[in-house]
C-alpha positions as YAML, in Angstrom:
chain: A
units: angstrom
residues:
- id: 1
  name: UNK
  ca: [-0.02, 0.23, -0.14]
- id: 2
  name: UNK
  ca: [1.35, 3.22, -0.86]
- id: 3
  name: UNK
  ca: [0.23, 6.92, 1.53]
- id: 4
  name: UNK
  ca: [0.57, 9.68, -0.36]
- id: 5
  name: UNK
  ca: [-0.13, 13.02, 1.94]
- id: 6
  name: UNK
  ca: [-0.06, 16.41, -0.58]
- id: 7
  name: UNK
  ca: [-1.87, 19.26, -1.01]
- id: 8
  name: UNK
  ca: [-3.78, 18.21, -4.23]
- id: 9
  name: UNK
  ca: [-7.06, 19.07, -6.11]
- id: 10
  name: UNK
  ca: [-8.68, 16.42, -7.77]
- id: 11
  name: UNK
  ca: [-11.05, 16.13, -10.73]
- id: 12
  name: UNK
  ca: [-13.17, 13.71, -12.24]
- id: 13
  name: UNK
  ca: [-14.60, 12.80, -15.33]
- id: 14
  name: UNK
  ca: [-16.78, 9.91, -16.31]
- id: 15
  name: UNK
  ca: [-20.32, 9.55, -15.98]
- id: 16
  name: UNK
  ca: [-20.31, 12.79, -14.56]
- id: 17
  name: UNK
  ca: [-18.24, 15.41, -13.63]
- id: 18
  name: UNK
  ca: [-17.10, 16.57, -9.80]
- id: 19
  name: UNK
  ca: [-14.20, 18.79, -8.76]
- id: 20
  name: UNK
  ca: [-12.55, 18.32, -5.28]
- id: 21
  name: UNK
  ca: [-9.97, 22.26, -4.43]
- id: 22
  name: UNK
  ca: [-7.39, 22.17, -3.59]
- id: 23
  name: UNK
  ca: [-6.56, 20.72, 0.13]
- id: 24
  name: UNK
  ca: [-4.35, 18.67, 2.10]
- id: 25
  name: UNK
  ca: [-5.07, 14.88, 1.37]
- id: 26
  name: UNK
  ca: [-4.67, 11.75, 1.81]
- id: 27
  name: UNK
  ca: [-3.81, 9.23, -1.47]
- id: 28
  name: UNK
  ca: [-4.43, 6.00, -0.54]
- id: 29
  name: UNK
  ca: [-2.36, 3.52, -3.45]
- id: 30
  name: UNK
  ca: [-3.34, -0.04, -2.78]
- id: 31
  name: UNK
  ca: [-2.07, -3.35, -4.29]
- id: 32
  name: UNK
  ca: [-5.64, -3.99, -6.39]
- id: 33
  name: UNK
  ca: [-4.80, -1.23, -8.31]
- id: 34
  name: UNK
  ca: [-7.45, 1.02, -6.12]
- id: 35
  name: UNK
  ca: [-7.02, 4.70, -5.26]
- id: 36
  name: UNK
  ca: [-9.05, 6.78, -3.12]
- id: 37
  name: UNK
  ca: [-9.27, 10.14, -1.77]
- id: 38
  name: UNK
  ca: [-9.76, 11.00, 2.07]
- id: 39
  name: UNK
  ca: [-10.24, 13.95, 3.96]
- id: 40
  name: UNK
  ca: [-9.68, 14.09, 7.65]
- id: 41
  name: UNK
  ca: [-13.13, 14.76, 8.54]
- id: 42
  name: UNK
  ca: [-15.07, 11.90, 7.65]
- id: 43
  name: UNK
  ca: [-13.96, 8.44, 8.92]
- id: 44
  name: UNK
  ca: [-12.96, 5.93, 6.61]
- id: 45
  name: UNK
  ca: [-15.67, 7.09, 3.58]
- id: 46
  name: UNK
  ca: [-13.18, 8.56, 0.75]
- id: 47
  name: UNK
  ca: [-14.12, 12.02, -1.13]
- id: 48
  name: UNK
  ca: [-13.30, 10.00, -4.50]
- id: 49
  name: UNK
  ca: [-12.39, 6.79, -5.68]
- id: 50
  name: UNK
  ca: [-11.86, 4.63, -8.86]
- id: 51
  name: UNK
  ca: [-12.37, 0.74, -7.87]
- id: 52
  name: UNK
  ca: [-10.41, -2.05, -9.50]
- id: 53
  name: UNK
  ca: [-9.04, -2.83, -12.46]
- id: 54
  name: UNK
  ca: [-7.78, 0.66, -13.78]
- id: 55
  name: UNK
  ca: [-4.32, 2.30, -14.06]
- id: 56
  name: UNK
  ca: [-2.40, 5.11, -12.43]
- id: 57
  name: UNK
  ca: [-0.16, 6.71, -14.39]
- id: 58
  name: UNK
  ca: [2.01, 9.68, -13.22]
- id: 59
  name: UNK
  ca: [2.52, 12.20, -14.86]
- id: 60
  name: UNK
  ca: [6.66, 13.12, -16.48]
- id: 61
  name: UNK
  ca: [8.21, 16.12, -18.13]
- id: 62
  name: UNK
  ca: [6.66, 19.47, -18.05]
- id: 63
  name: UNK
  ca: [3.40, 16.54, -16.01]
- id: 64
  name: UNK
  ca: [4.92, 15.38, -13.35]
- id: 65
  name: UNK
  ca: [2.62, 16.92, -10.78]
- id: 66
  name: UNK
  ca: [-0.38, 15.17, -12.09]
- id: 67
  name: UNK
  ca: [-1.40, 11.96, -11.51]
- id: 68
  name: UNK
  ca: [-4.29, 10.11, -13.65]
- id: 69
  name: UNK
  ca: [-5.95, 6.78, -13.00]
- id: 70
  name: UNK
  ca: [-8.50, 5.71, -15.44]
- id: 71
  name: UNK
  ca: [-11.04, 2.01, -14.74]
- id: 72
  name: UNK
  ca: [-11.63, -0.32, -16.92]
- id: 73
  name: UNK
  ca: [-15.06, 1.94, -18.71]
- id: 74
  name: UNK
  ca: [-12.71, 5.18, -19.60]
- id: 75
  name: UNK
  ca: [-13.39, 6.92, -16.86]
- id: 76
  name: UNK
  ca: [-11.01, 9.47, -14.85]
- id: 77
  name: UNK
  ca: [-9.73, 10.65, -11.96]
- id: 78
  name: UNK
  ca: [-7.63, 13.29, -12.35]
- id: 79
  name: UNK
  ca: [-5.51, 14.39, -8.99]
- id: 80
  name: UNK
  ca: [-3.09, 17.72, -9.32]
- id: 81
  name: UNK
  ca: [-0.71, 17.67, -6.74]
- id: 82
  name: UNK
  ca: [0.49, 21.19, -5.71]
- id: 83
  name: UNK
  ca: [3.08, 19.57, -2.48]
- id: 84
  name: UNK
  ca: [4.03, 15.96, -1.55]
- id: 85
  name: UNK
  ca: [3.94, 16.16, 2.07]
- id: 86
  name: UNK
  ca: [4.54, 12.28, 2.43]
- id: 87
  name: UNK
  ca: [4.89, 8.86, 0.20]
- id: 88
  name: UNK
  ca: [5.51, 5.93, 1.75]
- id: 89
  name: UNK
  ca: [5.10, 2.11, 0.54]
- id: 90
  name: UNK
  ca: [4.21, -0.47, 2.98]
- id: 91
  name: UNK
  ca: [4.00, -4.20, 2.44]
- id: 92
  name: UNK
  ca: [1.24, -5.45, 4.15]
- id: 93
  name: UNK
  ca: [0.85, -9.04, 2.73]
- id: 94
  name: UNK
  ca: [-2.48, -10.77, 2.96]
- id: 95
  name: UNK
  ca: [-5.21, -10.46, 4.71]
- id: 96
  name: UNK
  ca: [-7.17, -13.32, 6.39]
- id: 97
  name: UNK
  ca: [-10.40, -11.24, 6.37]
- id: 98
  name: UNK
  ca: [-13.10, -10.39, 8.62]
- id: 99
  name: UNK
  ca: [-13.70, -13.16, 11.07]
- id: 100
  name: UNK
  ca: [-17.48, -13.04, 11.49]
- id: 101
  name: UNK
  ca: [-19.51, -14.01, 14.52]
- id: 102
  name: UNK
  ca: [-20.88, -16.90, 14.70]
- id: 103
  name: UNK
  ca: [-24.60, -16.74, 13.92]
- id: 104
  name: UNK
  ca: [-23.49, -14.45, 11.41]
- id: 105
  name: UNK
  ca: [-21.07, -17.23, 9.38]
- id: 106
  name: UNK
  ca: [-23.91, -19.69, 9.63]
- id: 107
  name: UNK
  ca: [-26.64, -17.23, 8.83]
- id: 108
  name: UNK
  ca: [-25.04, -16.01, 5.31]
- id: 109
  name: UNK
  ca: [-24.05, -20.00, 4.55]
- id: 110
  name: UNK
  ca: [-27.96, -21.21, 5.62]
- id: 111
  name: UNK
  ca: [-29.36, -17.99, 3.26]
- id: 112
  name: UNK
  ca: [-27.35, -18.83, 0.61]
- id: 113
  name: UNK
  ca: [-28.06, -22.74, 0.05]
- id: 114
  name: UNK
  ca: [-31.77, -21.73, 0.67]
- id: 115
  name: UNK
  ca: [-31.63, -18.94, -1.50]
- id: 116
  name: UNK
  ca: [-35.01, -19.15, -3.15]
- id: 117
  name: UNK
  ca: [-36.98, -18.11, 0.69]
- id: 118
  name: UNK
  ca: [-35.82, -14.57, -0.41]
- id: 119
  name: UNK
  ca: [-38.24, -14.68, -2.74]
- id: 120
  name: UNK
  ca: [-39.25, -17.45, -6.11]
- id: 121
  name: UNK
  ca: [-36.47, -17.43, -8.71]
- id: 122
  name: UNK
  ca: [-34.02, -15.50, -6.34]
- id: 123
  name: UNK
  ca: [-30.50, -17.32, -7.81]
- id: 124
  name: UNK
  ca: [-27.31, -16.97, -5.71]
- id: 125
  name: UNK
  ca: [-24.10, -15.66, -7.74]
- id: 126
  name: UNK
  ca: [-22.13, -16.25, -5.09]
- id: 127
  name: UNK
  ca: [-21.10, -15.40, -1.59]
- id: 128
  name: UNK
  ca: [-18.30, -13.00, 0.03]
- id: 129
  name: UNK
  ca: [-18.00, -11.07, -3.06]
- id: 130
  name: UNK
  ca: [-15.44, -9.02, -3.00]
- id: 131
  name: UNK
  ca: [-15.83, -5.17, -3.21]
- id: 132
  name: UNK
  ca: [-12.72, -2.90, -2.86]
- id: 133
  name: UNK
  ca: [-14.11, -2.09, 0.75]
- id: 134
  name: UNK
  ca: [-14.67, -5.60, 1.61]
- id: 135
  name: UNK
  ca: [-16.55, -8.51, 0.68]
- id: 136
  name: UNK
  ca: [-20.43, -8.11, 1.02]
- id: 137
  name: UNK
  ca: [-22.62, -10.94, 2.34]
- id: 138
  name: UNK
  ca: [-24.34, -12.65, -0.58]
- id: 139
  name: UNK
  ca: [-24.64, -11.30, -4.03]
- id: 140
  name: UNK
  ca: [-27.64, -12.74, -6.04]
- id: 141
  name: UNK
  ca: [-30.14, -12.63, -8.40]
- id: 142
  name: UNK
  ca: [-33.92, -12.24, -8.30]
- id: 143
  name: UNK
  ca: [-36.96, -13.80, -10.59]
- id: 144
  name: UNK
  ca: [-36.66, -10.35, -13.48]
- id: 145
  name: UNK
  ca: [-32.53, -10.86, -13.50]
- id: 146
  name: UNK
  ca: [-31.46, -8.15, -11.53]
- id: 147
  name: UNK
  ca: [-28.36, -8.06, -9.26]
- id: 148
  name: UNK
  ca: [-29.05, -7.86, -5.56]
- id: 149
  name: UNK
  ca: [-26.37, -7.07, -2.26]
- id: 150
  name: UNK
  ca: [-27.55, -8.83, 0.61]
- id: 151
  name: UNK
  ca: [-25.76, -7.81, 4.48]
- id: 152
  name: UNK
  ca: [-26.24, -10.28, 7.23]
- id: 153
  name: UNK
  ca: [-26.34, -9.57, 10.28]
- id: 154
  name: UNK
  ca: [-27.42, -10.56, 13.60]
- id: 155
  name: UNK
  ca: [-28.92, -7.58, 15.31]
- id: 156
  name: UNK
  ca: [-29.53, -5.12, 12.33]
- id: 157
  name: UNK
  ca: [-28.17, -1.37, 13.19]
- id: 158
  name: UNK
  ca: [-27.79, 2.04, 11.37]
- id: 159
  name: UNK
  ca: [-24.38, 1.12, 10.44]
- id: 160
  name: UNK
  ca: [-25.32, -2.19, 9.19]
- id: 161
  name: UNK
  ca: [-27.58, -0.36, 6.68]
- id: 162
  name: UNK
  ca: [-24.42, 2.27, 5.88]
- id: 163
  name: UNK
  ca: [-21.96, -0.42, 5.34]
- id: 164
  name: UNK
  ca: [-24.20, -1.49, 2.66]
- id: 165
  name: UNK
  ca: [-24.93, 1.10, 1.14]
- id: 166
  name: UNK
  ca: [-21.30, 1.95, 0.52]
- id: 167
  name: UNK
  ca: [-21.23, -1.71, -0.90]
- id: 168
  name: UNK
  ca: [-24.17, -0.64, -3.28]
- id: 169
  name: UNK
  ca: [-22.33, 2.50, -4.18]
- id: 170
  name: UNK
  ca: [-19.13, 0.40, -5.24]
- id: 171
  name: UNK
  ca: [-21.74, -2.47, -7.89]
- id: 172
  name: UNK
  ca: [-23.47, 0.07, -8.80]
- id: 173
  name: UNK
  ca: [-20.60, 1.33, -10.13]
- id: 174
  name: UNK
  ca: [-20.16, -1.96, -12.06]
- id: 175
  name: UNK
  ca: [-22.26, -2.13, -15.48]
- id: 176
  name: UNK
  ca: [-21.84, -5.09, -15.82]
- id: 177
  name: UNK
  ca: [-23.68, -5.66, -11.89]
- id: 178
  name: UNK
  ca: [-25.40, -2.67, -12.32]
- id: 179
  name: UNK
  ca: [-28.90, -1.63, -11.32]
- id: 180
  name: UNK
  ca: [-28.34, -3.04, -7.77]
- id: 181
  name: UNK
  ca: [-30.88, -2.75, -4.76]
- id: 182
  name: UNK
  ca: [-29.87, -4.32, -1.28]
- id: 183
  name: UNK
  ca: [-31.53, -6.51, 1.06]
- id: 184
  name: UNK
  ca: [-30.78, -5.44, 4.86]
- id: 185
  name: UNK
  ca: [-30.89, -8.89, 6.34]
- id: 186
  name: UNK
  ca: [-30.95, -10.27, 9.91]
- id: 187
  name: UNK
  ca: [-32.57, -11.79, 13.17]
- id: 188
  name: UNK
  ca: [-33.39, -8.48, 14.60]
- id: 189
  name: UNK
  ca: [-33.78, -4.73, 12.85]
- id: 190
  name: UNK
  ca: [-33.66, -1.93, 15.23]
- id: 191
  name: UNK
  ca: [-36.87, 0.69, 14.45]
- id: 192
  name: UNK
  ca: [-34.20, 3.57, 13.12]
- id: 193
  name: UNK
  ca: [-32.45, 1.10, 10.85]
- id: 194
  name: UNK
  ca: [-35.40, -0.03, 9.31]
- id: 195
  name: UNK
  ca: [-36.29, 3.53, 8.27]
- id: 196
  name: UNK
  ca: [-33.26, 4.60, 7.22]
- id: 197
  name: UNK
  ca: [-32.85, 1.37, 5.25]
- id: 198
  name: UNK
  ca: [-36.59, 2.04, 4.00]
- id: 199
  name: UNK
  ca: [-36.00, 5.16, 3.00]
- id: 200
  name: UNK
  ca: [-32.44, 3.95, 0.77]
- id: 201
  name: UNK
  ca: [-34.49, 2.00, -0.70]
- id: 202
  name: UNK
  ca: [-33.69, -1.49, 0.22]
- id: 203
  name: UNK
  ca: [-35.60, -4.14, 1.33]
- id: 204
  name: UNK
  ca: [-35.34, -5.15, 5.03]
- id: 205
  name: UNK
  ca: [-35.91, -9.18, 6.27]
- id: 206
  name: UNK
  ca: [-35.72, -10.72, 9.76]
- id: 207
  name: UNK
  ca: [-34.25, -14.06, 9.43]
- id: 208
  name: UNK
  ca: [-35.59, -16.63, 11.21]
- id: 209
  name: UNK
  ca: [-32.50, -18.74, 12.05]
- id: 210
  name: UNK
  ca: [-34.59, -21.83, 12.62]
- id: 211
  name: UNK
  ca: [-36.38, -21.75, 10.40]
- id: 212
  name: UNK
  ca: [-33.75, -21.53, 7.77]
- id: 213
  name: UNK
  ca: [-32.41, -24.39, 9.77]
- id: 214
  name: UNK
  ca: [-35.35, -25.91, 8.86]
- id: 215
  name: UNK
  ca: [-36.96, -26.44, 12.55]
- id: 216
  name: UNK
  ca: [-39.72, -24.21, 11.92]
- id: 217
  name: UNK
  ca: [-41.74, -22.69, 9.19]
- id: 218
  name: UNK
  ca: [-39.42, -21.63, 6.14]
- id: 219
  name: UNK
  ca: [-39.93, -18.53, 4.83]
- id: 220
  name: UNK
  ca: [-38.91, -15.48, 6.02]
- id: 221
  name: UNK
  ca: [-40.81, -12.77, 7.21]
- id: 222
  name: UNK
  ca: [-40.34, -9.25, 4.95]
- id: 223
  name: UNK
  ca: [-41.63, -6.24, 5.99]
...
């Protein structure tokens, strides 16, 4: 991973245009090719980013201060460096990944094996579908062929909805998957999380652990 702290401005050119004026920012260049630009006031969410696969070209000649990041769709992230304050690279190696709560991991496995319980005609694409910011629990298709991302929690709270929101933002940038809608699934969903998820167009599903194991009625409650 390469960490660059620089005073820079950023321009995005693609399906829309966006401009970040000059300011000190952190630029992360990861081994998977992704590039993300961060400020110091918004926790982990980047101001702008380019998901892999993409290429980074550092300028040469009279344009040594310009970085251009291009993805497979031809979209560009142009970073104009005014002053580099720090530039270092670190070998992190292979990450072992997030170890989920035992119940969450089992819920994911059970729901993937019985994906049709989300609705007739649902088919599994894969479990742990990797994105630049982590794996989506389940990626599947509904009866119409539309892509659905499912985030599974033991207890559904606002942070889980925010997590699914970030995944959807990334997945909907992929023309092979878009449009992607979200399903927030948990054994218990807090009222505030339900309101936020519904407002963002997500379905909320209450999972019955015993029912998924075949001990009781095997239908999920969708509301």
